Structure formats: C-alpha cells, structure tokens
Short mmCIF file of C-alpha atoms and ligand atoms in Angstrom, two decimals:
data_model
loop_
_atom_site.label_atom_id
_atom_site.label_comp_id
_atom_site.label_asym_id
_atom_site.label_seq_id
_atom_site.Cartn_x
_atom_site.Cartn_y
_atom_site.Cartn_z
CA UNK A 1 -20.99 -13.97 24.86
CA UNK A 2 -23.33 -11.72 24.37
CA UNK A 3 -25.91 -11.50 21.31
CA UNK A 4 -24.30 -11.85 17.78
CA UNK A 5 -25.10 -8.30 17.05
CA UNK A 6 -21.84 -7.77 20.10
CA UNK A 7 -19.69 -10.24 18.14
CA UNK A 8 -16.13 -8.18 18.40
CA UNK A 9 -13.71 -9.02 15.69
CA UNK A 10 -10.13 -7.83 15.72
CA UNK A 11 -9.07 -7.71 11.76
CA UNK A 12 -5.60 -7.53 10.14
CA UNK A 13 -4.50 -6.28 6.71
CA UNK A 14 -1.24 -6.58 5.14
CA UNK A 15 -1.77 -7.67 1.51
CA UNK A 16 0.07 -4.21 -0.03
CA UNK A 17 1.57 -1.52 1.47
CA UNK A 18 -0.85 -0.58 4.13
CA UNK A 19 -0.31 -2.16 7.61
CA UNK A 20 -3.80 -2.35 8.96
CA UNK A 21 -5.70 -3.48 12.15
CA UNK A 22 -9.36 -2.76 13.42
CA UNK A 23 -12.05 -3.72 15.81
CA UNK A 24 -15.16 -3.99 14.48
CA UNK A 25 -18.37 -4.81 16.30
CA UNK A 26 -21.60 -6.61 14.68
CA UNK A 27 -19.89 -6.31 11.43
CA UNK A 28 -20.76 -2.54 10.68
CA UNK A 29 -19.84 -0.77 13.98
CA UNK A 30 -15.96 0.07 13.53
CA UNK A 31 -14.27 1.05 17.03
CA UNK A 32 -11.02 1.38 15.79
CA UNK A 33 -9.16 1.64 12.18
CA UNK A 34 -5.18 2.02 12.53
CA UNK A 35 -3.71 2.68 8.91
CA UNK A 36 0.13 2.58 9.12
CA UNK A 37 0.71 3.91 5.18
CA UNK A 38 4.26 2.84 3.64
CA UNK A 39 3.58 5.15 0.67
CA UNK A 40 6.66 7.65 1.72
CA UNK A 41 9.11 4.54 1.11
CA UNK A 42 7.92 3.09 -1.69
CA UNK A 43 7.44 7.24 -3.42
CA UNK A 44 11.30 6.58 -3.67
CA UNK A 45 11.20 3.81 -6.19
CA UNK A 46 7.99 5.09 -7.97
CA UNK A 47 5.90 1.91 -7.11
CA UNK A 48 5.23 -0.55 -4.14
CA UNK A 49 8.56 -2.74 -3.71
CA UNK A 50 7.50 -6.18 -2.63
CA UNK A 51 10.22 -6.80 -0.04
CA UNK A 52 10.40 -3.80 2.00
CA UNK A 53 6.51 -4.07 1.93
CA UNK A 54 7.09 -7.13 3.89
CA UNK A 55 9.82 -6.36 6.11
CA UNK A 56 7.82 -2.99 7.05
CA UNK A 57 4.83 -5.11 8.09
CA UNK A 58 7.03 -6.74 10.32
CA UNK A 59 8.22 -3.74 11.73
CA UNK A 60 5.03 -2.73 12.71
CA UNK A 61 2.12 -4.67 12.54
CA UNK A 62 2.54 -5.13 16.59
CA UNK A 63 2.21 -1.53 17.18
CA UNK A 64 -0.82 -1.31 14.89
CA UNK A 65 -2.98 -3.85 16.53
CA UNK A 66 -1.90 -2.54 19.89
CA UNK A 67 -3.08 0.67 18.75
CA UNK A 68 -6.37 -0.70 17.52
CA UNK A 69 -7.04 -2.33 20.67
CA UNK A 70 -6.17 0.84 22.91
CA UNK A 71 -8.41 3.11 21.05
CA UNK A 72 -11.26 0.87 20.65
CA UNK A 73 -10.96 0.85 24.36
CA UNK A 74 -10.53 -3.12 24.57
CA UNK A 75 -8.29 -6.04 25.06
CA UNK A 76 -7.37 -9.38 23.01
CA UNK A 77 -9.68 -11.26 26.09
CA UNK A 78 -12.40 -9.01 24.80
CA UNK A 79 -12.45 -10.23 21.19
CA UNK A 80 -14.44 -13.22 19.90
CA UNK A 81 -12.47 -14.10 16.73
CA UNK A 82 -9.28 -12.75 14.57
CA UNK A 83 -9.77 -11.94 10.84
CA UNK A 84 -6.84 -11.56 8.46
CA UNK A 85 -7.04 -11.09 4.87
CA UNK A 86 -5.02 -13.85 3.12
CA UNK A 87 -5.31 -13.18 -0.64
CA UNK A 88 -4.77 -11.83 -3.17
CA UNK A 89 -1.88 -9.72 -2.62
CA UNK A 90 1.62 -9.67 -2.23
CA UNK A 91 2.81 -13.12 -0.97
CA UNK A 92 5.42 -11.91 1.71
CA UNK A 93 3.24 -9.21 2.81
CA UNK A 94 0.11 -11.30 3.07
CA UNK A 95 2.11 -13.73 5.20
CA UNK A 96 3.10 -11.90 8.02
CA UNK A 97 -0.48 -10.61 8.40
CA UNK A 98 -1.92 -14.38 8.54
CA UNK A 99 1.30 -15.86 10.63
CA UNK A 100 0.15 -12.29 13.25
CA UNK A 101 -3.29 -13.56 12.92
CA UNK A 102 -2.46 -17.17 13.27
CA UNK A 103 -0.60 -16.79 16.79
CA UNK A 104 -2.97 -14.51 18.50
CA UNK A 105 -5.92 -16.92 17.28
CA UNK A 106 -3.69 -19.83 18.72
CA UNK A 107 -2.54 -17.80 22.14
CA UNK A 108 -5.85 -16.54 22.97
CA UNK A 109 -8.04 -19.24 21.59
CA UNK A 110 -10.09 -17.56 19.46
CA UNK A 111 -11.60 -18.83 16.15
CA UNK A 112 -9.55 -17.54 13.00
CA UNK A 113 -11.32 -16.30 9.98
CA UNK A 114 -9.25 -15.76 6.65
CA UNK A 115 -10.89 -13.11 4.50
CA UNK A 116 -10.76 -12.50 0.54
CA UNK A 117 -9.26 -8.88 0.03
CA UNK A 118 -11.88 -8.37 -2.62
CA UNK A 119 -14.79 -9.20 -0.41
CA UNK A 120 -13.30 -6.68 2.23
CA UNK A 121 -13.33 -3.94 -0.19
CA UNK A 122 -17.24 -4.39 -1.08
CA UNK A 123 -17.88 -4.81 2.57
CA UNK A 124 -16.61 -1.47 3.25
CA UNK A 125 -19.77 -0.50 1.94
CA UNK A 126 -21.86 -1.73 4.99
CA UNK A 127 -20.26 0.19 7.45
CA UNK A 128 -21.44 3.46 7.06
CA UNK A 129 -24.55 2.27 5.03
CA UNK A 130 -26.27 0.42 7.89
CA UNK A 131 -29.64 -0.43 5.84
CA UNK A 132 -27.47 -2.03 2.76
CA UNK A 133 -27.92 -5.59 2.33
CA UNK A 134 -27.46 -8.06 -0.57
CA UNK A 135 -28.36 -8.42 -3.56
CA UNK A 136 -26.55 -5.47 -5.21
CA UNK A 137 -24.21 -5.10 -7.82
CA UNK A 138 -20.51 -3.50 -7.14
CA UNK A 139 -17.75 -2.37 -9.14
CA UNK A 140 -14.43 -3.10 -7.39
CA UNK A 141 -11.74 -0.65 -8.75
CA UNK A 142 -8.41 -0.82 -7.04
CA UNK A 143 -4.59 -0.90 -8.03
CA UNK A 144 -4.95 -4.62 -8.83
CA UNK A 145 -8.43 -5.11 -9.67
CA UNK A 146 -11.22 -4.12 -11.81
CA UNK A 147 -14.05 -6.56 -11.38
CA UNK A 148 -18.28 -5.96 -11.70
CA UNK A 149 -19.73 -8.13 -9.16
CA UNK A 150 -22.76 -9.58 -8.40
CA UNK A 151 -23.27 -9.86 -4.53
CA UNK A 152 -26.19 -12.01 -4.09
CA UNK A 153 -25.75 -12.50 -0.69
CA UNK A 154 -23.20 -12.19 2.12
CA UNK A 155 -20.34 -14.63 0.99
CA UNK A 156 -22.14 -14.87 -2.47
CA UNK A 157 -20.60 -13.68 -5.39
CA UNK A 158 -20.45 -13.88 -9.21
CA UNK A 159 -18.05 -11.69 -11.03
CA UNK A 160 -19.40 -10.42 -14.13
CA UNK A 161 -17.10 -8.44 -15.81
CA UNK A 162 -13.28 -8.02 -14.75
CA UNK A 163 -10.01 -6.09 -16.69
CA UNK A 164 -8.29 -8.06 -19.65
CA UNK A 165 -5.17 -6.18 -18.99
CA UNK A 166 -4.52 -3.37 -16.40
CA UNK A 167 -6.54 -2.60 -13.58
CA UNK A 168 -8.40 0.71 -13.41
CA UNK A 169 -5.84 2.01 -10.41
CA UNK A 170 -2.79 0.84 -12.16
CA UNK A 171 -3.76 2.82 -15.10
CA UNK A 172 -4.05 5.76 -13.06
CA UNK A 173 -0.22 5.13 -11.45
CA UNK A 174 0.93 4.43 -14.73
CA UNK A 175 -0.37 7.51 -16.38
CA UNK A 176 0.40 9.42 -13.36
CA UNK A 177 4.06 8.41 -13.88
CA UNK A 178 4.37 9.13 -17.58
CA UNK A 179 3.04 12.56 -17.10
CA UNK A 180 5.68 13.32 -14.43
CA UNK A 181 3.17 13.32 -11.27
CA UNK A 182 4.59 10.63 -9.27
CA UNK A 183 3.23 8.10 -7.22
CA UNK A 184 0.62 7.25 -5.94
CA UNK A 185 -0.90 8.19 -9.31
CA UNK A 186 -4.43 8.48 -8.27
CA UNK A 187 -4.58 10.86 -5.94
CA UNK A 188 -2.32 12.83 -7.86
CA UNK A 189 -4.03 12.55 -11.11
CA UNK A 190 -7.57 13.76 -9.64
CA UNK A 191 -6.10 16.78 -8.08
CA UNK A 192 -3.92 17.88 -11.38
CA UNK A 193 -7.20 17.51 -12.82
CA UNK A 194 -9.20 19.77 -11.11
CA UNK A 195 -7.70 22.62 -12.76
CA UNK A 196 -7.03 20.88 -16.14
CA UNK A 197 -9.73 20.89 -18.96
CA UNK A 198 -11.24 17.18 -19.44
CA UNK A 199 -12.25 17.64 -23.22
CA UNK A 200 -8.70 19.17 -24.17
CA UNK A 201 -7.70 15.54 -25.63
CA UNK A 202 -10.32 12.87 -26.66
CA UNK A 203 -8.53 9.75 -25.51
CA UNK A 204 -10.06 6.29 -26.39
CA UNK A 205 -13.06 4.64 -24.66
CA UNK A 206 -11.77 0.99 -25.07
CA UNK A 207 -14.56 -1.60 -25.67
CA UNK A 208 -13.78 -5.15 -25.27
CA UNK A 209 -14.96 -7.74 -27.75
CA UNK A 210 -16.66 -11.20 -26.17
CA UNK A 211 -17.93 -9.82 -22.96
CA UNK A 212 -20.29 -6.62 -22.53
CA UNK A 213 -18.95 -6.14 -19.27
CA UNK A 214 -14.80 -6.62 -19.34
CA UNK A 215 -12.70 -4.04 -19.33
CA UNK A 216 -9.57 -2.85 -20.89
CA UNK A 217 -7.22 0.07 -20.28
CA UNK A 218 -4.13 -0.84 -21.67
CA UNK A 219 -5.05 0.97 -24.81
CA UNK A 220 -5.98 4.03 -22.83
CA UNK A 221 -2.44 4.14 -21.30
CA UNK A 222 -0.60 3.28 -24.86
CA UNK A 223 -3.19 6.63 -26.26
CA UNK A 224 -1.51 8.78 -23.40
CA UNK A 225 2.22 7.47 -23.91
CA UNK A 226 1.56 8.09 -27.76
CA UNK A 227 0.17 11.93 -27.07
CA UNK A 228 2.98 12.69 -24.79
CA UNK A 229 5.54 11.35 -27.27
CA UNK A 230 3.63 13.43 -29.81
CA UNK A 231 3.87 16.08 -28.08
CA UNK A 232 7.83 16.03 -27.57
CA UNK A 233 8.44 15.41 -31.49
CA UNK A 234 6.31 18.80 -32.49
CA UNK A 235 8.05 20.48 -29.67
CA UNK A 236 4.59 21.02 -27.92
CA UNK A 237 4.29 21.87 -24.49
CA UNK A 238 2.69 18.89 -22.20
CA UNK A 239 -0.25 20.09 -20.18
CA UNK A 240 -0.32 18.08 -17.24
CA UNK A 241 -3.66 19.11 -15.88
CA UNK A 242 -5.43 18.90 -19.31
CA UNK A 243 -3.86 15.35 -19.61
CA UNK A 244 -4.72 14.17 -16.30
CA UNK A 245 -8.46 15.80 -16.87
CA UNK A 246 -9.23 14.13 -20.09
CA UNK A 247 -7.29 10.64 -19.12
CA UNK A 248 -9.61 10.75 -15.73
CA UNK A 249 -13.07 11.22 -18.07
CA UNK A 250 -11.97 8.44 -20.42
CA UNK A 251 -11.69 6.12 -17.53
CA UNK A 252 -14.78 7.15 -15.78
CA UNK A 253 -16.80 7.17 -18.69
CA UNK A 254 -16.03 3.43 -19.60
CA UNK A 255 -16.59 2.59 -15.82
CA UNK A 256 -20.06 4.30 -15.92
CA UNK A 257 -21.20 2.72 -19.45
CA UNK A 258 -20.11 -0.61 -18.07
CA UNK A 259 -21.70 -0.63 -14.60
CA UNK A 260 -24.70 0.95 -16.12
CA UNK A 261 -25.06 -1.72 -18.87
CA UNK A 262 -25.10 -4.30 -16.23
CA UNK A 263 -27.37 -2.53 -13.77
CA UNK A 264 -30.00 -2.45 -16.68
CA UNK A 265 -29.52 -6.00 -18.10
CA UNK A 266 -29.60 -7.18 -14.36
CA UNK A 267 -32.67 -5.10 -13.07
CA UNK A 268 -30.80 -4.41 -9.93
CA UNK A 269 -32.12 -1.45 -7.87
CA UNK A 270 -28.71 -0.86 -5.59
CA UNK A 271 -25.30 -0.16 -7.04
CA UNK A 272 -21.96 0.30 -5.13
CA UNK A 273 -18.22 0.95 -5.53
CA UNK A 274 -15.31 0.17 -3.80
CA UNK A 275 -11.74 0.00 -3.80
CA UNK A 276 -8.90 2.66 -3.86
CA UNK A 277 -10.25 4.42 -7.14
CA UNK A 278 -13.55 4.51 -5.44
CA UNK A 279 -12.44 7.33 -3.43
CA UNK A 280 -12.19 9.47 -6.85
CA UNK A 281 -14.91 12.23 -6.32
CA UNK A 282 -15.29 12.52 -10.22
CA UNK A 283 -15.91 9.03 -10.39
CA UNK A 284 -18.38 9.01 -7.42
CA UNK A 285 -20.08 11.64 -8.51
CA UNK A 286 -20.28 10.46 -12.42
CA UNK A 287 -21.98 7.17 -10.64
CA UNK A 288 -24.33 8.86 -8.55
CA UNK A 289 -25.89 11.10 -11.58
CA UNK A 290 -26.40 8.22 -13.71
CA UNK A 291 -27.96 5.78 -10.84
CA UNK A 292 -30.33 9.17 -10.05
CA UNK A 293 -31.27 8.82 -13.71
CA UNK A 294 -32.09 5.12 -13.47
CA UNK A 295 -33.96 5.85 -10.11
CA UNK A 296 -31.25 3.16 -8.73
CA UNK A 297 -29.86 3.87 -4.91
CA UNK A 298 -25.96 4.52 -5.12
CA UNK A 299 -23.85 3.65 -2.33
CA UNK A 300 -20.02 4.25 -1.84
CA UNK A 301 -17.66 4.55 1.15
CA UNK A 302 -15.92 7.28 2.66
CA UNK A 303 -12.08 7.32 0.96
CA UNK A 304 -10.45 6.40 4.44
CA UNK A 305 -12.75 3.09 4.09
CA UNK A 306 -11.98 2.69 -0.07
CA UNK A 307 -8.27 2.57 0.31
CA UNK A 308 -6.89 -0.50 1.64
CA UNK A 309 -7.73 -0.84 5.51
CA UNK A 310 -9.02 -3.32 8.24
CA UNK A 311 -12.15 -2.09 9.19
CA UNK A 312 -13.72 -3.68 5.93
CA UNK A 313 -11.66 -7.39 6.45
CA UNK A 314 -13.82 -7.00 10.02
CA UNK A 315 -17.12 -6.13 8.48
CA UNK A 316 -16.39 -8.83 6.07
CA UNK A 317 -15.23 -11.47 8.56
CA UNK A 318 -18.58 -10.54 10.72
CA UNK A 319 -20.60 -12.39 8.04
CA UNK A 320 -18.41 -15.12 7.56
CA UNK A 321 -18.45 -15.67 11.39
CA UNK A 322 -22.37 -15.90 11.11
CA UNK A 323 -22.17 -18.50 8.34
CA UNK A 324 -19.89 -20.43 10.80
CA UNK A 325 -16.79 -20.23 8.54
CA UNK A 326 -13.61 -20.98 10.67
CA UNK A 327 -10.14 -21.79 9.49
CA UNK A 328 -7.32 -23.41 11.16
CA UNK A 329 -4.03 -23.40 11.50
CA UNK A 330 -2.90 -24.53 7.72
CA UNK A 331 -4.32 -21.07 6.73
CA UNK A 332 -1.81 -19.64 4.16
CA UNK A 333 -1.66 -16.73 2.15
CA UNK A 334 -2.82 -17.33 -1.48
CA UNK A 335 -1.43 -14.37 -3.86
CA UNK A 336 -3.81 -15.13 -6.39
CA UNK A 337 -7.08 -16.39 -4.52
CA UNK A 338 -10.11 -15.98 -6.76
CA UNK A 339 -13.37 -14.59 -6.09
CA UNK A 340 -16.59 -16.06 -6.81
CA UNK A 341 -16.19 -17.75 -10.37
CA UNK A 342 -13.63 -16.13 -12.35
CA UNK A 343 -9.79 -15.93 -11.16
CA UNK A 344 -7.86 -12.68 -10.74
O1 KG4 B 401 -7.55 -0.86 -2.94
P1 KG4 B 401 -6.37 0.09 -2.83
O2 KG4 B 401 -5.63 0.73 -1.54
O3 KG4 B 401 -5.28 -1.16 -3.26
C1 KG4 B 401 -5.44 -2.06 -3.81
O4 KG4 B 401 -6.32 -3.65 -3.23
O5 KG4 B 401 -4.65 -2.09 -4.88
O6 KG4 B 401 -6.00 0.99 -4.33
C2 KG4 B 401 -5.09 1.30 -4.59
C3 KG4 B 401 -5.29 1.86 -6.10
C4 KG4 B 401 -3.96 2.83 -6.52
O7 KG4 B 401 -3.59 2.31 -7.93
C5 KG4 B 401 -4.44 4.16 -6.54
O8 KG4 B 401 -3.71 5.05 -7.84
C6 KG4 B 401 -5.95 4.19 -6.89
O9 KG4 B 401 -6.27 3.10 -5.99
N1 KG4 B 401 -6.48 5.34 -6.32
C7 KG4 B 401 -7.16 6.31 -6.87
C8 KG4 B 401 -7.43 7.41 -5.68
N2 KG4 B 401 -6.84 7.22 -4.83
C9 KG4 B 401 -6.41 6.15 -4.83
N3 KG4 B 401 -7.29 6.18 -8.31
C10 KG4 B 401 -8.03 7.39 -8.41
N4 KG4 B 401 -8.65 8.59 -7.94
C11 KG4 B 401 -8.07 8.77 -6.49
N5 KG4 B 401 -8.55 9.80 -5.52
ZN1 ZN B 402 -7.21 -3.12 -1.67
#
C-alpha cells in the first residue's frame, strides 16, 4: 500500500434504479464511473417498480463492476477497500449491492465500508472541486430527499432543515405526470420550461410554520393539479411549457430563499448543492447568482455526479476509511437510515 492519497476504493451503488460501480483513488480522483440506468423499463410503469429494480440490479451488477475495473485499468487485487451504499433506499435494491460488496470484500480480504446515500450525494462535490473542504452548508435535493445540511467535518453532519412532505424531485416527477410529460419528471420539466413563460401562472411558495429551514412541496403540487382541473372545467387549453416553467420557478425560488436564509443565519462562506435536482440548470444558475450577491462561494457537481452514481460513494468512503470506519459481515441494508440528527 502506498500513501493515503493512493487509497483505491471500489464503490457500489444500487439504492434505487441505477446499478453503478466506480473506482476512486484518494477520494477525489475518479478513474471510472459506470452507471447502468433502468429508466427505460420503469418508464413503462410511470415510476420505479421496486421488485423490477432489485431483479435488474442482480442481472447487471457483476458486469457493471467488471466494466468499472476495466475502465480504470485495475483489478480487484489493486483495491484497498470496497464501499457500498447501505441506505436509505429500496430495501431489495440496496441488498443486492450490500451482498455483492460483502462477497468481494470477503473473497479478497478487503475492508468493507458502508456509506449513507445522502453522504454520497454531498461528497459528489469533492470530485470536481478539489479545494472544497468542510465546513460548508449543502442543500441535498433528490427524488427521495430534501435536506439542508451543515457539513461540519468529513462524516459529521447536522440536518437543519428537511421536507415535511414530498421531496423536491418527487414534486417534479408528480407534476410532470399530471401535465402529461411522463417519467422521469425532472429533466422533462426542465426541457419543456425552456420554451415556457415562468410568469404565466403564479403558484404558491410554501412557508412552513415552526421551522425556518423546513420545506413543503405538497401544496405546490396540489396547486398545479387544481390549475389543471380549472383549465379542463373552463375548456381552456393546457400549455405544458408554461406550467412547467411556472412550477419550476416556484420550486427554485423556495429552495433559494430557504438556503440563503440559512447561509446568512449561520455565516457560512461556502454553499453547495447535491442530488438529482441539482442537475437542473435553472436551479444552479439561481443559486449561483444568490451566492454571488452575498460573496459566498458556490459549488455544484456536474449533472452526471448529481444523479445516482457510485463515484460519489467512493468519495465519501475514502474519508470514512481515513477516520478508521470499517464494517463487518453483519452490514445490512437499512431502508430508512438517518443522517446526523434528524430521521429521513
Ligand atoms: O439523486 P437521484 O438520482 O435519486 C435519488 O436519490 O432520489 O434523484 C432523482 C430525482 C428525480 O426525482 C428526478 O426527477 C430529479 O432527481 N431530477 C431533476 C432533474 N434531473 C433529475 N429534477 C429537476 N431538474 C432536472 N434536470
Ligand atoms: Zn440519490
């Protein structure tokens, strides 16, 4: 084994509908990042079908790992550790990755490191921003999570805000379905919104009583559904592009307002976003402008590292490895695994 910067980690991610494996060296140097998406299959059903997801992971995981090693030009014998997402996520999907990682670690006598999926999303920021180090504030916006997190140190998190109902990505998915744009909602809404008028419909910006940093998106979703019903009753045409643009503007404005309130309150000088919704260009440019106004440095991963991938798991695992975290054969999938102080 060389220096700590040379630590090579094989990382596996299978918490939802992406079967992914990556080789990451020294936490930030991604040598390969293979993602086998199941989107085509789940599109037939309008959303992720858990049983199908598990089955597809089983079919694909070995090939994805072989490819990740090949692309990195390395073999299992070159690895220093095996890392895997063990929660939160779909239990059957998680189990495929966990069982695979355990088998490899056992056969090759390698340390096993279980990684929290959200910690992975946050760590995606380290890959392309080599100078980024904690402490910073991070907004995690994905299909299952909307969390405002204080990253105090590597592996040390405090969740200061979260959604009370739907996650931001979930709202994109549900509204896209209602408007007839299909699955997956986020990219379809973003595309339609490009030619729409964001001021066509004024949708509500939900405020949550009790916590300054919590989110709520179910009211916004209902407002879109009501608007669509209204159009039907009045026989007015539904302009998908205008609804998409107006809805996206409402979501982005709530995310930016909450995040900037926290940035100011906690006097941070670095702010990052992560998760599938962070690949939305309107969100990143709005966050960037808001941070610039406040002289705060803004970070975000490239789209390929925003949506589910294993490179981000390898990055998070490296810092866990340095801190001495090792798992054993009792590692299990934990569908509702918590991060920091607040449950999912
Ligand atoms: O992080 P991710 O791949 O999986 C989870 O951990 O949930 O996030 C997927 C979510 C989906 O809800 C998807 O609609 C949303 O991220 N998403 C987007 C965009 N691309 C993906 N939302 C808005 N704009 C996008 N461009
Ligand atoms: Zn995710």
